[in-house]
PDB file of C-alpha atoms in Angstrom:
ATOM      1  CA  GLN P 369     -16.162   0.105   1.722  1.00 80.00           C
ATOM      2  CA  VAL P 370     -13.325  -2.232   2.647  1.00 88.00           C
ATOM      3  CA  GLN P 371     -13.441  -4.568   5.607  1.00 93.00           C
ATOM      4  CA  LEU P 372     -10.213  -5.929   7.033  1.00 95.00           C
ATOM      5  CA  VAL P 373      -9.829  -8.798   9.472  1.00 97.00           C
ATOM      6  CA  GLU P 374      -6.532  -9.569  11.176  1.00 98.00           C
ATOM      7  CA  SER P 375      -5.699 -12.977  12.585  1.00 98.00           C
ATOM      8  CA  GLY P 376      -2.729 -15.015  13.738  1.00 98.00           C
ATOM      9  CA  GLY P 377      -1.857 -13.222  16.943  1.00 98.00           C
ATOM     10  CA  GLY P 378      -1.152 -15.018  20.177  1.00 98.00           C
ATOM     11  CA  LEU P 379       1.298 -15.659  22.984  1.00 98.00           C
ATOM     12  CA  VAL P 380       4.830 -16.683  22.056  1.00 98.00           C
ATOM     13  CA  GLN P 381       8.164 -16.861  23.833  1.00 98.00           C
ATOM     14  CA  ALA P 382      10.992 -14.505  22.944  1.00 98.00           C
ATOM     15  CA  GLY P 383      12.801 -15.765  19.867  1.00 98.00           C
ATOM     16  CA  GLY P 384       9.682 -17.378  18.498  1.00 98.00           C
ATOM     17  CA  SER P 385       7.654 -16.651  15.368  1.00 98.00           C
ATOM     18  CA  LEU P 386       4.134 -15.737  14.374  1.00 98.00           C
ATOM     19  CA  ARG P 387       2.474 -15.067  11.044  1.00 98.00           C
ATOM     20  CA  LEU P 388      -0.270 -12.481  10.965  1.00 98.00           C
ATOM     21  CA  SER P 389      -2.855 -12.355   8.218  1.00 98.00           C
ATOM     22  CA  CYS P 390      -4.965  -9.444   7.041  1.00 97.00           C
ATOM     23  CA  ALA P 391      -7.913 -10.558   4.951  1.00 97.00           C
ATOM     24  CA  SER P 392     -10.105  -8.188   2.982  1.00 94.00           C
ATOM     25  CA  SER P 393     -13.654  -8.590   1.807  1.00 86.00           C
ATOM     26  CA  GLY P 394     -13.338  -5.838  -0.773  1.00 71.00           C
ATOM     27  CA  ARG P 395     -13.231  -6.615  -4.477  1.00 74.00           C
ATOM     28  CA  THR P 396     -10.695  -3.836  -5.088  1.00 83.00           C
ATOM     29  CA  PHE P 397      -8.037  -5.145  -2.704  1.00 87.00           C
ATOM     30  CA  SER P 398      -5.257  -4.892  -5.269  1.00 90.00           C
ATOM     31  CA  GLY P 399      -6.046  -1.197  -5.615  1.00 92.00           C
ATOM     32  CA  TYR P 400      -4.680  -0.485  -2.134  1.00 95.00           C
ATOM     33  CA  ALA P 401      -1.297  -0.436  -0.551  1.00 96.00           C
ATOM     34  CA  ILE P 402      -1.419  -2.047   2.892  1.00 97.00           C
ATOM     35  CA  GLY P 403       0.287  -1.032   6.076  1.00 98.00           C
ATOM     36  CA  TRP P 404       0.812  -2.862   9.342  1.00 98.00           C
ATOM     37  CA  PHE P 405       0.862  -0.823  12.540  1.00 98.00           C
ATOM     38  CA  ARG P 406       1.059  -1.763  16.191  1.00 98.00           C
ATOM     39  CA  GLN P 407       0.035  -0.164  19.431  1.00 98.00           C
ATOM     40  CA  ALA P 408       1.295  -1.081  22.866  1.00 97.00           C
ATOM     41  CA  PRO P 409      -0.548  -0.002  26.034  1.00 94.00           C
ATOM     42  CA  GLY P 410       0.039   3.656  26.773  1.00 95.00           C
ATOM     43  CA  LYS P 411       1.874   4.244  23.522  1.00 97.00           C
ATOM     44  CA  GLU P 412       0.982   5.746  20.184  1.00 97.00           C
ATOM     45  CA  ARG P 413       0.217   3.610  17.181  1.00 98.00           C
ATOM     46  CA  GLU P 414       3.441   3.030  15.283  1.00 98.00           C
ATOM     47  CA  PHE P 415       4.323   1.984  11.772  1.00 98.00           C
ATOM     48  CA  VAL P 416       5.651  -1.545  11.266  1.00 98.00           C
ATOM     49  CA  ALA P 417       5.672  -2.276   7.519  1.00 98.00           C
ATOM     50  CA  ALA P 418       3.958  -1.408   4.262  1.00 98.00           C
ATOM     51  CA  ILE P 419       3.577  -3.045   0.866  1.00 97.00           C
ATOM     52  CA  SER P 420       2.503  -1.491  -2.415  1.00 96.00           C
ATOM     53  CA  ARG P 421      -0.459  -2.586  -4.534  1.00 95.00           C
ATOM     54  CA  MET P 422       1.421  -5.195  -6.532  1.00 94.00           C
ATOM     55  CA  GLY P 423       3.994  -5.921  -3.833  1.00 95.00           C
ATOM     56  CA  PHE P 424       6.959  -4.400  -5.622  1.00 96.00           C
ATOM     57  CA  VAL P 425       7.653  -1.704  -3.019  1.00 96.00           C
ATOM     58  CA  ILE P 426       8.134  -2.602   0.630  1.00 97.00           C
ATOM     59  CA  TYR P 427       9.174  -0.599   3.659  1.00 97.00           C
ATOM     60  CA  TYR P 428       9.921  -1.626   7.242  1.00 97.00           C
ATOM     61  CA  ALA P 429      10.393   0.238  10.472  1.00 97.00           C
ATOM     62  CA  ASP P 430      13.992   0.054  11.641  1.00 97.00           C
ATOM     63  CA  SER P 431      12.887  -1.792  14.775  1.00 97.00           C
ATOM     64  CA  VAL P 432      11.634  -4.795  12.770  1.00 98.00           C
ATOM     65  CA  LYS P 433      13.929  -4.760   9.747  1.00 98.00           C
ATOM     66  CA  GLY P 434      15.563  -8.136   9.237  1.00 98.00           C
ATOM     67  CA  ARG P 435      13.055  -9.891  11.504  1.00 98.00           C
ATOM     68  CA  PHE P 436       9.650  -9.203   9.908  1.00 98.00           C
ATOM     69  CA  THR P 437       8.561  -9.859   6.338  1.00 98.00           C
ATOM     70  CA  ILE P 438       5.474  -8.398   4.703  1.00 98.00           C
ATOM     71  CA  SER P 439       3.910 -10.038   1.651  1.00 98.00           C
ATOM     72  CA  ARG P 440       0.596 -10.142  -0.158  1.00 97.00           C
ATOM     73  CA  ASP P 441      -1.503 -12.497  -2.225  1.00 96.00           C
ATOM     74  CA  ASN P 442      -3.964 -10.431  -4.231  1.00 94.00           C
ATOM     75  CA  ALA P 443      -5.730 -13.539  -5.515  1.00 93.00           C
ATOM     76  CA  ARG P 444      -6.609 -14.333  -1.899  1.00 94.00           C
ATOM     77  CA  ASN P 445      -7.173 -10.695  -0.876  1.00 95.00           C
ATOM     78  CA  THR P 446      -4.695 -11.227   1.943  1.00 96.00           C
ATOM     79  CA  VAL P 447      -1.578  -9.557   3.287  1.00 97.00           C
ATOM     80  CA  TYR P 448       0.787 -11.370   5.625  1.00 98.00           C
ATOM     81  CA  LEU P 449       3.276 -10.300   8.245  1.00 98.00           C
ATOM     82  CA  GLN P 450       5.800 -12.990   9.093  1.00 98.00           C
ATOM     83  CA  MET P 451       7.404 -12.147  12.418  1.00 98.00           C
ATOM     84  CA  ASN P 452      10.563 -13.962  13.452  1.00 98.00           C
ATOM     85  CA  SER P 453      12.969 -13.535  16.361  1.00 98.00           C
ATOM     86  CA  LEU P 454      10.233 -11.901  18.373  1.00 98.00           C
ATOM     87  CA  LYS P 455      11.156  -9.755  21.351  1.00 98.00           C
ATOM     88  CA  PRO P 456       9.108  -8.706  24.394  1.00 97.00           C
ATOM     89  CA  GLU P 457       9.076  -5.161  23.003  1.00 97.00           C
ATOM     90  CA  ASP P 458       7.113  -6.446  20.000  1.00 98.00           C
ATOM     91  CA  THR P 459       4.146  -6.995  22.318  1.00 98.00           C
ATOM     92  CA  ALA P 460       1.229  -4.918  21.018  1.00 98.00           C
ATOM     93  CA  VAL P 461      -2.056  -5.013  19.185  1.00 98.00           C
ATOM     94  CA  TYR P 462      -1.265  -5.269  15.489  1.00 98.00           C
ATOM     95  CA  TYR P 463      -3.477  -3.576  12.908  1.00 98.00           C
ATOM     96  CA  CYS P 464      -3.574  -3.625   9.137  1.00 98.00           C
ATOM     97  CA  ALA P 465      -4.914  -0.727   7.115  1.00 97.00           C
ATOM     98  CA  THR P 466      -5.445   0.323   3.516  1.00 95.00           C
ATOM     99  CA  THR P 467      -4.170   3.386   1.758  1.00 94.00           C
ATOM    100  CA  THR P 468      -4.435   4.796  -1.736  1.00 90.00           C
ATOM    101  CA  MET P 469      -1.087   6.548  -1.335  1.00 88.00           C
ATOM    102  CA  ASP P 470       1.908   5.621  -3.359  1.00 89.00           C
ATOM    103  CA  LEU P 471       4.679   4.387  -1.101  1.00 91.00           C
ATOM    104  CA  ASN P 472       7.608   6.740  -1.491  1.00 88.00           C
ATOM    105  CA  ARG P 473       9.647   9.169   0.578  1.00 82.00           C
ATOM    106  CA  ASN P 474       7.260  12.031  -0.219  1.00 88.00           C
ATOM    107  CA  THR P 475       4.116  10.403   1.175  1.00 87.00           C
ATOM    108  CA  PRO P 476       3.214   9.975   4.848  1.00 91.00           C
ATOM    109  CA  PHE P 477       2.782   6.195   4.635  1.00 94.00           C
ATOM    110  CA  THR P 478       4.372   5.741   8.072  1.00 95.00           C
ATOM    111  CA  GLN P 479       1.625   7.844   9.648  1.00 95.00           C
ATOM    112  CA  PRO P 480      -1.772   6.407  10.660  1.00 96.00           C
ATOM    113  CA  ARG P 481      -3.518   9.483   9.230  1.00 95.00           C
ATOM    114  CA  GLY P 482      -2.547   8.345   5.764  1.00 92.00           C
ATOM    115  CA  TYR P 483      -4.729   5.232   5.957  1.00 96.00           C
ATOM    116  CA  ASP P 484      -8.418   4.852   5.265  1.00 93.00           C
ATOM    117  CA  TYR P 485      -9.755   1.519   6.472  1.00 94.00           C
ATOM    118  CA  TRP P 486      -8.553  -0.390   9.520  1.00 96.00           C
ATOM    119  CA  GLY P 487      -9.041  -3.833  10.922  1.00 97.00           C
ATOM    120  CA  GLN P 488      -9.982  -4.546  14.525  1.00 97.00           C
ATOM    121  CA  GLY P 489      -6.488  -5.662  15.486  1.00 98.00           C
ATOM    122  CA  THR P 490      -4.912  -8.851  16.769  1.00 98.00           C
ATOM    123  CA  GLN P 491      -2.995  -9.161  20.036  1.00 98.00           C
ATOM    124  CA  VAL P 492       0.629 -10.300  19.971  1.00 98.00           C
ATOM    125  CA  THR P 493       2.260 -11.030  23.316  1.00 98.00           C
ATOM    126  CA  VAL P 494       5.914 -12.009  23.569  1.00 98.00           C
ATOM    127  CA  SER P 495       7.059 -13.382  26.897  1.00 97.00           C
ATOM    128  CA  SER P 496      10.645 -13.122  28.087  1.00 94.00           C
TER     129      SER P 496
END
């Protein structure tokens, strides 16, 4: 069993920055790739970014590429999502999740169904 806790959300003006954290209580944290997803009201949960077990492979959604940076510190059992140049359309609840999938073009790592354990989410609100 893996428990994930997101933190770092809040209210920020457009153009501002936030850093989200995803902390795990599991002892096998480095055995999982981690994905960040977000869900706005009335919309489906969408992929934001993913990082492989050792951090060597990273993917971003086109909508956040160049603005968001995902990283991980396996010694601290934590994954981060640095969000810069935030836009009102980034407003959503942000979730982190674990997967045992390899991150490559043949695996559904951009789909929520590919992930096993989820955190409770953290709200990000960007005002215009």
